[in-house]
Amino acid sequence: LPSWFWSLCRNVEFMNLTSNQIRGTFANLTLEFSYFPELHLSSNKLEGPIPSILSKASYLDLSNNKLSGSISFLCSSAAIYLGFLDLSSNNVSGQVPDCLTHLENLVMLDLSYNSLSGKIPTTIGSAFRIETLKLRSNRFVGQLPSSLKNCTSLVVIDVGDNKLSGPIPEWFGVSLKNLVILMLSSNHFNGSLPSQLCHLTHIQILDFSMNNISRNIPKCLNNLTTLAQIGHSNQKITHPLGNSNSTYHYEDDATFIWKGRMQTYKNTLGLVKRIDLSSNRLTGEIPSEITHLVGLISLNLSRNQLRGQITPKFGNLQLLDSLDLSRNHIDGRIPTSLARIDRLSFLDLSYNNLSGKIPIGTQLQGLDPSVYAGNPQLCGPPLKKMCADEEERGPSKQTDFINQEDKDELITLGFYISVGIGFAAGFWGVCGTLIFSRSTHEDMHT
Ligand SMILES: *[C@@H]1O[C@H](CO)[C@@H](O)[C@H](O)[C@H]1NC(C)=O
Ligand SMILES: *[C@@H]1O[C@H](CO)[C@@H](O)[C@H](O)[C@H]1NC(C)=O
Ligand SMILES: *[C@@H]1O[C@H](CO)[C@@H](O)[C@H](O)[C@H]1NC(C)=O
Ligand SMILES: *[C@@H]1O[C@H](CO)[C@@H](O)[C@H](O)[C@H]1NC(C)=O
Ligand SMILES: *[C@@H]1O[C@H](CO)[C@@H](O)[C@H](O)[C@H]1NC(C)=O
Ligand SMILES: *[C@@H]1O[C@H](CO)[C@@H](O)[C@H](O)[C@H]1NC(C)=O
Ligand SMILES: *[C@@H]1O[C@H](CO)[C@@H](O)[C@H](O)[C@H]1NC(C)=O
């Protein structure tokens, strides 16, 4: 961007240069913006340091460039009107200076995919209007600062893939009641899962995978109200920006492992409901309360040291698309109810101590035999190992099993009724809105 271009920009209020091939640095940029402009400069080839004059923007998207150096421009008192800052996928480095005291209007901060190091500064607590905080894939160390408690509007926290450590703070559940997405994956968090997490009644994505978390999964999971409901969510997670008269919004996206692959969700993020506690050191049984979370679409508890059996109540999780319980110490039979989760397209039960016949049903037989591997006492298709005759007929055992299943049937019936109610509410929620907005629209014309 040549200097003559910038000299035209003094009075700019809105600039969109997204997705071009603009290269070069901001060097020698001496202009003073008259307003607090909205600058969209993402997906270019800008490099070098970020000049402090850009802190006077109200909206600054510099993501997907090659910017480097520190982010000390955030210390400028001009940053007081900054509402949106996206610096993701650049090469900025060094510590985040502990000077964030002017960010009182900041709603969204994304510093993901850079080379930032050191601790997350305490002054982040000054950004008390912040709703989205994304620090994924940097080299942050130490504990999460307790000043984050101050940021009670937080809806999304993603600090995945850093080197953060210490316990999972109890104040998540006490102070940050608006959280919808909480992702702490691939860090060094240890200690147990605090029961206060169960107060997060709006939570839809809880991802604590690949940490060092030990002890039991809390039993109070049924208090996670949004996960215990079907539907009722918006397709996108949007946030208003600027003053209350503004109609400007931004939409959250999130990146996580889905059916074994890293994926990014944005347009349907609001519909994703998942819990991932995989690759930790959790012990004890899988609490049956987890089967109350009938909104769950994905559950990953693999690579822990969980014991006990798979309760037949797992059949209640009728929306489950993906279930990974592999690499634990789970024993007993696979409940028949699992075969009746029609949507289940990904199941991994490998490397446990399951036994008996794999229940018959299109889903479970259609899966690759490897998802049952490492359970030497499992038998029946799709495994090559046939079940012994007594396994097929064994009178007393088999009756017990059927009785157990009959109990399930009742739960399932209640479940379908609630699905029906949920559908009706969802249908009228959407169509009612359309009818309403249409009539107001016509009113405006008349
Ligand atoms: C900026 O331009 C890009 C590319 O043309 C477009 O996709 C995007 O919607 C624009 N953003 C705004 C806020 O107008
Ligand atoms: C917490 O937020 C208040 C405004 O609600 C602010 O005045 C105060 O400085 C913040 N405290 C910390 C520790 O950041
Ligand atoms: C997990 O904790 C154990 C025991 O405290 C420790 O030896 C190990 O290094 C930790 N692993 C990680 C990834 O933090
Ligand atoms: C967590 O890790 C720290 C060291 O990083 C260690 O001092 C502490 O004992 C660990 N806590 C638990 C509960 O394992
Ligand atoms: C769960 O919810 C019940 C009823 O609302 C409440 O009494 C209980 O204290 C909650 N438990 C936790 C750990 O949040
Ligand atoms: C569960 O998480 C592990 C990592 O902890 C991952 O390797 C596996 O693919 C995940 N399972 C699914 C179904 O996504
Ligand atoms: C696996 O289960 C069988 C009973 O079905 C039991 O005898 C055996 O000790 C278990 N193995 C492990 C490693 O827990």
Coordinates of C-alpha atoms and ligand atoms in Angstrom, one line a residue:
L1 CA 0.0 0.0 0.0
P2 CA 1.8 3.1 -1.2
S3 CA 2.0 6.2 1.0
W4 CA -0.2 8.2 -1.4
F5 CA -3.0 5.7 -0.8
W6 CA -2.8 6.1 3.0
S7 CA -2.8 9.9 2.6
L8 CA -6.3 9.6 1.2
C9 CA -7.4 7.6 4.2
R10 CA -7.4 10.2 6.9
N11 CA -11.2 10.5 6.8
V12 CA -11.9 6.9 6.0
E13 CA -14.7 5.2 8.0
F14 CA -14.8 1.9 6.3
M15 CA -12.2 0.1 4.2
N16 CA -12.4 -3.4 2.8
L17 CA -9.3 -4.8 1.1
T18 CA -9.9 -8.4 2.1
S19 CA -8.5 -11.3 0.0
N20 CA -6.1 -9.4 -2.3
Q21 CA -2.4 -9.9 -2.9
I22 CA -1.4 -6.7 -1.1
R23 CA 2.2 -7.0 0.2
G24 CA 4.7 -4.9 2.0
T25 CA 4.8 -3.3 5.4
F26 CA 3.1 -0.5 7.3
A27 CA 6.4 1.3 7.6
N28 CA 6.4 5.1 7.7
L29 CA 2.7 5.2 8.2
T30 CA 2.3 8.6 9.8
L31 CA -1.4 9.3 9.3
E32 CA -3.8 10.2 12.0
F33 CA -7.4 8.8 11.5
S34 CA -10.1 11.4 12.0
Y35 CA -12.7 8.8 12.9
F36 CA -12.5 5.3 14.4
P37 CA -12.5 3.4 11.2
E38 CA -13.5 -0.2 10.4
L39 CA -10.5 -1.8 8.6
H40 CA -10.8 -5.2 6.8
L41 CA -7.3 -6.2 5.7
S42 CA -7.4 -9.9 6.1
S43 CA -6.0 -12.5 3.7
N44 CA -3.3 -10.4 2.1
K45 CA 0.5 -10.6 2.3
L46 CA 1.2 -7.8 4.7
E47 CA 4.3 -8.1 6.8
G48 CA 6.4 -6.4 9.4
P49 CA 5.2 -4.8 12.7
I50 CA 1.7 -3.4 13.4
P51 CA 1.9 0.4 13.8
S52 CA 0.3 1.9 16.8
I53 CA -1.9 4.2 14.8
L54 CA -4.0 1.2 13.8
S55 CA -5.1 1.0 17.5
K56 CA -7.5 3.9 16.7
A57 CA -9.7 1.5 14.6
S58 CA -13.0 0.4 16.0
Y59 CA -12.8 -2.8 14.0
L60 CA -9.5 -4.3 12.8
D61 CA -9.2 -7.5 10.9
L62 CA -5.6 -8.3 10.0
S63 CA -6.0 -12.1 10.0
N64 CA -4.2 -14.3 7.5
N65 CA -1.2 -12.1 6.8
K66 CA 2.5 -12.3 7.6
L67 CA 2.6 -9.6 10.2
S68 CA 5.4 -10.0 12.8
G69 CA 6.9 -8.3 15.8
S70 CA 5.1 -7.6 19.1
I71 CA 1.5 -6.5 19.7
S72 CA 2.5 -3.5 21.9
F73 CA 0.2 -1.3 19.8
L74 CA -2.6 -2.6 22.1
C75 CA -1.1 -0.5 24.9
S76 CA -2.0 2.7 23.1
S77 CA -4.7 4.7 24.9
A78 CA -6.3 5.2 21.4
A79 CA -7.4 1.5 21.6
I80 CA -10.3 2.6 23.8
Y81 CA -12.7 2.3 20.9
L82 CA -11.4 -1.0 19.6
G83 CA -14.3 -3.4 19.6
F84 CA -13.1 -6.2 17.3
L85 CA -9.5 -7.3 16.8
D86 CA -8.6 -10.4 14.7
L87 CA -4.8 -11.0 14.4
S88 CA -5.1 -14.8 13.9
S89 CA -2.8 -16.6 11.5
N90 CA 0.1 -14.2 11.4
N91 CA 3.5 -14.4 12.9
V92 CA 3.4 -12.0 15.8
S93 CA 5.5 -13.1 18.8
G94 CA 6.8 -12.2 22.2
Q95 CA 4.7 -11.7 25.3
V96 CA 1.3 -9.9 25.3
P97 CA 2.2 -6.8 27.2
D98 CA 0.4 -6.4 30.5
C99 CA -1.1 -3.1 29.5
L100 CA -4.5 -4.0 28.2
T101 CA -6.2 -1.5 30.4
H102 CA -7.7 0.5 27.5
L103 CA -9.6 -2.4 26.0
E104 CA -12.8 -1.7 27.8
N105 CA -14.9 -1.8 24.6
L106 CA -13.3 -4.9 23.2
V107 CA -15.9 -7.5 22.3
M108 CA -13.8 -9.9 20.2
L109 CA -10.1 -10.8 20.5
D110 CA -8.6 -13.5 18.3
L111 CA -4.8 -13.9 18.6
S112 CA -4.9 -17.6 17.5
Y113 CA -2.2 -19.2 15.3
N114 CA 0.7 -17.0 16.1
S115 CA 3.9 -17.4 18.2
L116 CA 2.9 -15.5 21.3
S117 CA 4.5 -16.7 24.5
G118 CA 4.6 -16.0 28.2
K119 CA 1.6 -15.7 30.5
I120 CA -1.8 -14.4 29.6
P121 CA -1.6 -10.9 31.1
T122 CA -3.7 -10.1 34.2
T123 CA -5.0 -6.9 32.6
I124 CA -7.1 -9.0 30.3
G125 CA -9.6 -8.5 33.1
S126 CA -10.1 -4.9 32.0
A127 CA -11.7 -6.1 28.8
F128 CA -14.9 -6.7 30.8
R129 CA -17.2 -6.5 27.7
I130 CA -15.3 -9.2 25.9
E131 CA -17.5 -12.0 24.5
T132 CA -15.0 -14.0 22.3
L133 CA -11.5 -14.8 23.5
K134 CA -9.4 -17.0 21.2
L135 CA -5.7 -17.7 21.9
R136 CA -5.4 -21.1 20.2
S137 CA -2.1 -22.4 18.9
N138 CA 0.4 -20.1 20.6
R139 CA 3.0 -20.8 23.3
F140 CA 1.2 -19.4 26.3
V141 CA 2.3 -20.8 29.7
G142 CA 1.2 -20.6 33.3
Q143 CA -2.3 -20.6 34.7
L144 CA -5.3 -18.8 33.4
P145 CA -5.3 -15.4 35.2
S146 CA -8.1 -15.2 37.8
S147 CA -8.9 -11.6 36.5
L148 CA -10.7 -13.4 33.7
K149 CA -13.5 -13.7 36.3
N150 CA -14.2 -10.1 35.6
C151 CA -15.1 -10.9 31.9
T152 CA -18.6 -12.0 32.7
S153 CA -19.9 -11.5 29.2
L154 CA -17.6 -14.2 27.8
V155 CA -19.5 -16.6 25.5
V156 CA -16.5 -18.3 23.7
I157 CA -13.1 -19.2 25.2
D158 CA -10.6 -21.1 23.1
V159 CA -7.1 -21.4 24.5
G160 CA -6.5 -24.8 22.9
D161 CA -3.0 -26.0 21.9
N162 CA -0.8 -23.9 24.2
K163 CA 1.3 -24.9 27.3
L164 CA -1.1 -23.7 29.9
S165 CA -1.1 -25.5 33.2
G166 CA -2.6 -25.7 36.7
P167 CA -6.1 -26.7 37.7
I168 CA -9.2 -26.0 35.7
P169 CA -10.6 -22.9 37.5
E170 CA -13.8 -23.3 39.5
W171 CA -14.7 -19.7 38.6
F172 CA -15.6 -20.8 35.1
G173 CA -18.9 -22.1 36.5
V174 CA -19.3 -19.3 39.1
S175 CA -18.5 -16.1 37.1
L176 CA -18.7 -17.0 33.4
K177 CA -22.3 -18.2 33.3
N178 CA -22.8 -17.1 29.7
L179 CA -20.2 -19.5 28.3
V180 CA -21.4 -21.5 25.2
I181 CA -18.0 -22.7 24.0
L182 CA -15.1 -23.6 26.4
M183 CA -12.1 -25.2 24.7
L184 CA -9.0 -25.9 26.8
S185 CA -7.7 -28.9 24.7
S186 CA -4.0 -29.7 24.2
N187 CA -2.6 -28.0 27.3
H188 CA -1.2 -29.2 30.6
F189 CA -4.2 -28.6 32.8
N190 CA -4.3 -31.1 35.7
G191 CA -6.3 -31.8 38.8
S192 CA -9.9 -32.8 38.7
L193 CA -13.0 -31.5 36.9
P194 CA -14.6 -29.0 39.3
S195 CA -18.3 -29.6 39.9
Q196 CA -18.9 -25.9 39.4
L197 CA -18.6 -26.6 35.7
C198 CA -22.1 -28.0 36.0
H199 CA -23.5 -24.5 36.5
L200 CA -22.7 -23.7 32.8
T201 CA -26.3 -24.0 31.7
H202 CA -25.6 -22.5 28.3
I203 CA -22.6 -24.6 27.4
Q204 CA -22.7 -26.4 24.0
I205 CA -19.1 -27.3 23.5
L206 CA -16.9 -28.5 26.4
D207 CA -13.5 -29.6 25.1
F208 CA -10.9 -30.5 27.7
S209 CA -9.2 -33.2 25.6
M210 CA -5.4 -33.9 25.7
N211 CA -4.7 -32.5 29.1
N212 CA -3.7 -34.2 32.4
I213 CA -7.0 -34.2 34.1
S214 CA -7.6 -36.9 36.7
R215 CA -10.2 -38.3 39.1
N216 CA -13.9 -38.8 38.3
I217 CA -16.2 -37.2 35.8
P218 CA -18.7 -35.2 38.0
K219 CA -22.1 -36.7 38.4
C220 CA -23.9 -33.3 38.1
L221 CA -23.6 -33.2 34.3
N222 CA -27.4 -33.4 34.0
N223 CA -27.4 -29.7 35.2
L224 CA -25.9 -28.7 31.8
T225 CA -29.3 -27.6 30.6
T226 CA -28.6 -26.7 27.0
L227 CA -27.0 -30.1 26.4
A228 CA -29.9 -31.7 28.1
Q229 CA -32.3 -30.2 25.5
I230 CA -33.0 -31.0 21.9
G231 CA -32.9 -28.2 19.4
H232 CA -33.9 -24.6 20.3
S233 CA -30.5 -23.3 19.2
N234 CA -29.6 -20.8 16.5
Q235 CA -27.6 -22.1 13.6
K236 CA -24.9 -19.5 14.1
I237 CA -23.4 -17.9 17.2
T238 CA -23.5 -14.1 16.5
H239 CA -22.6 -11.1 18.5
P240 CA -23.7 -7.5 17.9
L241 CA -20.9 -4.9 17.6
G242 CA -20.7 -1.2 18.3
N243 CA -23.4 0.8 19.9
S244 CA -26.8 -0.6 20.5
N245 CA -28.3 1.1 17.4
S246 CA -25.8 -0.7 15.2
T247 CA -26.9 -3.7 13.2
Y248 CA -23.4 -4.9 12.7
H249 CA -22.7 -8.5 13.8
Y250 CA -19.8 -11.0 13.8
E251 CA -20.1 -14.7 13.8
D252 CA -18.0 -17.1 15.8
D253 CA -16.2 -20.1 14.4
A254 CA -14.5 -22.9 16.2
T255 CA -12.0 -25.6 15.2
F256 CA -11.9 -29.1 16.8
I257 CA -11.6 -32.8 16.2
W258 CA -14.8 -34.1 14.6
K259 CA -14.9 -37.8 13.8
G260 CA -11.2 -38.0 13.9
R261 CA -10.4 -35.0 11.8
M262 CA -9.7 -31.3 12.6
Q263 CA -12.6 -29.3 11.3
T264 CA -13.7 -25.7 11.4
Y265 CA -17.4 -24.9 12.0
K266 CA -19.0 -21.5 11.5
N267 CA -22.4 -21.5 9.6
T268 CA -23.7 -24.4 11.8
L269 CA -21.6 -23.9 14.9
G270 CA -24.7 -23.1 17.0
L271 CA -26.0 -26.6 16.3
V272 CA -22.9 -28.4 17.5
K273 CA -23.3 -30.0 21.0
R274 CA -20.3 -31.9 22.1
I275 CA -18.2 -33.0 25.1
D276 CA -14.6 -34.1 24.6
L277 CA -12.7 -35.3 27.7
S278 CA -10.5 -37.6 25.7
S279 CA -6.8 -38.2 26.3
N280 CA -6.7 -37.4 30.0
R281 CA -6.3 -39.5 33.1
L282 CA -9.9 -39.8 34.2
T283 CA -10.9 -42.7 36.4
G284 CA -14.0 -44.2 37.9
E285 CA -17.2 -45.0 36.0
I286 CA -18.9 -43.0 33.3
P287 CA -21.7 -41.3 35.3
S288 CA -25.1 -42.4 34.1
E289 CA -26.2 -38.7 34.4
I290 CA -24.4 -38.2 31.1
T291 CA -27.2 -40.0 29.4
H292 CA -29.5 -37.1 30.4
L293 CA -27.7 -34.9 27.9
V294 CA -30.0 -35.9 25.0
G295 CA -28.9 -32.9 22.9
L296 CA -25.4 -34.3 22.6
I297 CA -24.2 -35.0 19.0
S298 CA -20.7 -36.1 19.8
L299 CA -19.2 -37.6 23.0
N300 CA -15.5 -38.5 23.2
L301 CA -14.3 -40.1 26.4
S302 CA -11.5 -42.2 24.8
R303 CA -8.0 -42.6 26.1
N304 CA -8.7 -42.4 29.8
Q305 CA -8.8 -45.0 32.6
L306 CA -12.6 -45.2 32.9
R307 CA -14.1 -48.4 34.4
G308 CA -17.5 -50.0 34.8
Q309 CA -20.1 -50.8 32.2
I310 CA -21.9 -49.0 29.4
T311 CA -25.3 -48.3 30.8
P312 CA -28.2 -49.3 28.5
K313 CA -29.4 -45.7 29.1
F314 CA -26.9 -44.6 26.4
G315 CA -29.8 -45.4 24.1
N316 CA -31.4 -42.2 25.2
L317 CA -28.8 -40.2 23.3
Q318 CA -30.7 -40.5 20.1
L319 CA -29.0 -37.5 18.4
L320 CA -25.6 -39.0 18.9
D321 CA -23.6 -39.0 15.7
S322 CA -20.3 -39.9 17.1
L323 CA -19.4 -41.9 20.3
D324 CA -15.8 -42.7 21.2
L325 CA -15.2 -44.7 24.4
S326 CA -12.0 -46.4 23.1
R327 CA -8.9 -47.1 25.2
N328 CA -10.5 -47.3 28.6
H329 CA -11.1 -50.2 31.0
I330 CA -14.8 -50.6 30.3
D331 CA -16.2 -54.1 30.7
G332 CA -19.6 -55.9 30.4
R333 CA -21.7 -56.2 27.3
I334 CA -22.5 -53.7 24.6
P335 CA -26.1 -52.7 25.4
T336 CA -28.7 -53.4 22.6
S337 CA -29.9 -49.8 22.9
L338 CA -26.7 -48.6 21.2
A339 CA -27.9 -50.4 18.1
R340 CA -31.0 -48.3 18.1
I341 CA -29.3 -44.9 17.8
D342 CA -30.2 -44.4 14.2
R343 CA -27.8 -41.4 13.6
L344 CA -24.8 -43.1 15.1
S345 CA -22.3 -43.1 12.2
F346 CA -19.1 -43.2 14.2
L347 CA -18.5 -45.5 17.1
D348 CA -15.2 -46.6 18.6
L349 CA -15.2 -49.1 21.5
S350 CA -11.8 -50.6 20.8
Y351 CA -9.3 -51.5 23.5
N352 CA -11.6 -52.0 26.5
N353 CA -12.6 -55.2 28.2
L354 CA -16.1 -55.6 26.6
S355 CA -17.5 -59.1 26.3
G356 CA -20.4 -61.0 24.8
K357 CA -22.2 -60.7 21.5
I358 CA -22.3 -57.4 19.6
P359 CA -26.0 -56.5 19.5
I360 CA -27.7 -56.9 16.1
G361 CA -28.8 -53.8 14.3
T362 CA -27.7 -52.2 11.0
Q363 CA -25.4 -49.6 12.6
L364 CA -23.3 -51.8 14.7
Q365 CA -22.7 -54.5 12.1
G366 CA -22.0 -52.0 9.4
L367 CA -19.0 -50.6 11.2
D368 CA -15.4 -51.5 10.5
P369 CA -14.4 -54.5 12.8
S370 CA -11.5 -52.4 14.1
V371 CA -13.9 -50.3 16.2
Y372 CA -14.3 -53.5 18.4
A373 CA -10.6 -54.5 18.4
G374 CA -8.8 -55.1 21.6
N375 CA -11.8 -56.6 23.4
P376 CA -10.8 -60.3 23.3
Q377 CA -14.1 -61.5 24.7
L378 CA -16.4 -59.8 22.1
C379 CA -18.0 -62.0 19.5
G380 CA -20.4 -62.0 16.6
P381 CA -20.6 -60.0 13.4
P382 CA -18.9 -57.9 12.1
L383 CA -16.1 -59.7 14.0
K384 CA -14.9 -63.0 12.6
K385 CA -15.0 -64.6 16.0
M386 CA -18.3 -66.5 16.4
C387 CA -20.1 -66.6 19.7
A388 CA -20.2 -69.9 21.6
D389 CA -23.7 -71.6 21.5
E390 CA -24.4 -70.8 25.2
E391 CA -23.8 -67.2 24.3
E392 CA -26.6 -67.3 21.7
R393 CA -29.0 -69.3 23.8
G394 CA -27.9 -69.0 27.5
P395 CA -31.5 -68.9 28.9
S396 CA -31.1 -67.1 32.3
K397 CA -28.6 -64.5 31.2
Q398 CA -30.5 -63.7 28.0
T399 CA -33.8 -63.1 29.8
D400 CA -32.2 -60.7 32.2
F401 CA -30.9 -58.8 29.3
I402 CA -34.3 -58.6 27.6
N403 CA -35.9 -57.3 30.8
Q404 CA -33.3 -54.7 31.1
E405 CA -34.1 -53.7 27.5
D406 CA -37.8 -53.5 28.2
K407 CA -37.2 -50.9 30.9
D408 CA -35.3 -49.0 28.2
E409 CA -38.3 -49.0 26.0
L410 CA -40.2 -46.8 28.4
I411 CA -37.5 -44.3 28.5
T412 CA -37.4 -44.3 24.8
L413 CA -41.1 -43.7 24.5
G414 CA -40.9 -40.6 26.8
F415 CA -37.9 -39.5 24.8
Y416 CA -39.8 -39.6 21.5
I417 CA -42.7 -37.6 23.0
S418 CA -40.2 -34.9 24.1
V419 CA -38.6 -34.9 20.6
G420 CA -42.1 -34.2 19.2
I421 CA -42.6 -31.3 21.6
G422 CA -39.2 -30.0 20.8
F423 CA -39.9 -30.2 17.1
A424 CA -43.2 -28.4 17.4
A425 CA -41.6 -25.6 19.4
G426 CA -38.6 -25.4 17.0
F427 CA -40.9 -25.3 14.0
W428 CA -43.1 -22.5 15.3
G429 CA -40.1 -20.7 16.7
V430 CA -38.8 -20.4 13.1
C431 CA -42.0 -20.1 11.1
G432 CA -43.6 -17.8 13.7
T433 CA -40.7 -15.5 13.4
L434 CA -40.9 -15.4 9.6
I435 CA -44.6 -14.7 9.7
F436 CA -44.1 -12.0 12.3
S437 CA -41.2 -10.3 10.5
R438 CA -43.2 -10.5 7.3
S439 CA -46.2 -8.7 8.8
T440 CA -44.0 -6.0 10.3
H441 CA -42.4 -5.6 7.0
E442 CA -45.8 -5.1 5.3
D443 CA -46.8 -2.7 8.1
M444 CA -43.8 -0.6 7.2
H445 CA -44.9 -0.4 3.6
T446 CA -48.4 0.5 4.4
Ligands
LIG1 C1 -15.1 -7.5 2.4 O1 -14.8 -8.0 1.1 C2 -14.9 -9.4 1.0 C3 -14.4 -9.8 -0.4 O2 -15.0 -9.1 -1.4 C4 -16.3 -9.9 1.2 O3 -16.4 -11.3 1.2 C5 -16.7 -9.4 2.6 O4 -18.1 -9.7 2.9 C6 -16.5 -7.9 2.8 N1 -16.8 -7.5 4.2 C7 -17.6 -6.5 4.5 C8 -17.8 -6.3 6.0 O5 -18.2 -5.9 3.7
LIG2 C1 -13.3 -5.4 36.3 O1 -14.3 -4.7 35.6 C2 -14.6 -3.4 36.1 C3 -15.7 -2.8 35.3 O2 -16.8 -3.7 35.4 C4 -13.3 -2.5 36.0 O3 -13.6 -1.3 36.5 C5 -12.2 -3.2 36.8 O4 -11.0 -2.5 36.6 C6 -12.0 -4.6 36.3 N1 -11.0 -5.3 37.2 C7 -9.9 -5.9 36.8 C8 -9.2 -6.7 37.8 O5 -9.6 -6.0 35.6
LIG3 C1 0.9 -35.4 33.6 O1 1.1 -35.6 35.0 C2 2.1 -36.5 35.3 C3 2.1 -36.8 36.8 O2 1.9 -35.6 37.5 C4 3.4 -36.0 34.8 O3 4.5 -36.9 35.0 C5 3.3 -35.7 33.3 O4 4.5 -35.1 32.8 C6 2.1 -34.8 33.0 N1 1.9 -34.7 31.5 C7 1.7 -33.6 30.9 C8 1.5 -33.7 29.5 O5 1.6 -32.5 31.5
LIG4 C1 -0.4 -30.3 38.7 O1 0.9 -30.1 38.2 C2 1.7 -29.3 39.1 C3 3.0 -29.1 38.3 O2 2.8 -28.6 37.0 C4 2.0 -30.1 40.3 O3 2.7 -29.4 41.2 C5 0.6 -30.5 41.0 O4 0.8 -31.3 42.1 C6 -0.3 -31.2 40.0 N1 -1.6 -31.4 40.6 C7 -2.2 -32.6 40.5 C8 -3.5 -32.6 41.2 O5 -1.8 -33.5 39.9
LIG5 C1 -27.9 -29.1 39.9 O1 -29.2 -28.6 39.8 C2 -30.0 -28.8 41.0 C3 -31.4 -28.3 40.7 O2 -31.4 -27.1 40.0 C4 -29.3 -28.0 42.2 O3 -30.1 -28.3 43.3 C5 -27.9 -28.5 42.4 O4 -27.3 -27.8 43.4 C6 -27.1 -28.4 41.1 N1 -25.8 -29.1 41.3 C7 -24.7 -28.6 40.8 C8 -23.5 -29.3 41.2 O5 -24.7 -27.6 40.1
LIG6 C1 -11.4 -38.6 20.3 O1 -10.2 -37.8 20.8 C2 -9.0 -38.4 20.4 C3 -7.9 -37.5 20.9 O2 -8.0 -37.4 22.3 C4 -8.9 -38.5 18.8 O3 -7.7 -39.1 18.4 C5 -10.1 -39.2 18.3 O4 -10.1 -39.2 16.9 C6 -11.4 -38.6 18.8 N1 -12.5 -39.4 18.4 C7 -13.4 -38.9 17.5 C8 -14.6 -39.8 17.2 O5 -13.3 -37.8 17.0
LIG7 C1 -11.8 -58.4 31.8 O1 -13.1 -59.0 32.1 C2 -13.0 -60.3 32.6 C3 -14.4 -60.8 32.9 O2 -15.2 -60.7 31.7 C4 -12.1 -60.4 33.8 O3 -12.0 -61.7 34.2 C5 -10.8 -59.8 33.5 O4 -10.0 -59.7 34.7 C6 -10.9 -58.4 32.9 N1 -9.6 -57.9 32.6 C7 -9.1 -56.7 32.9 C8 -7.8 -56.3 32.4 O5 -9.8 -55.9 33.6

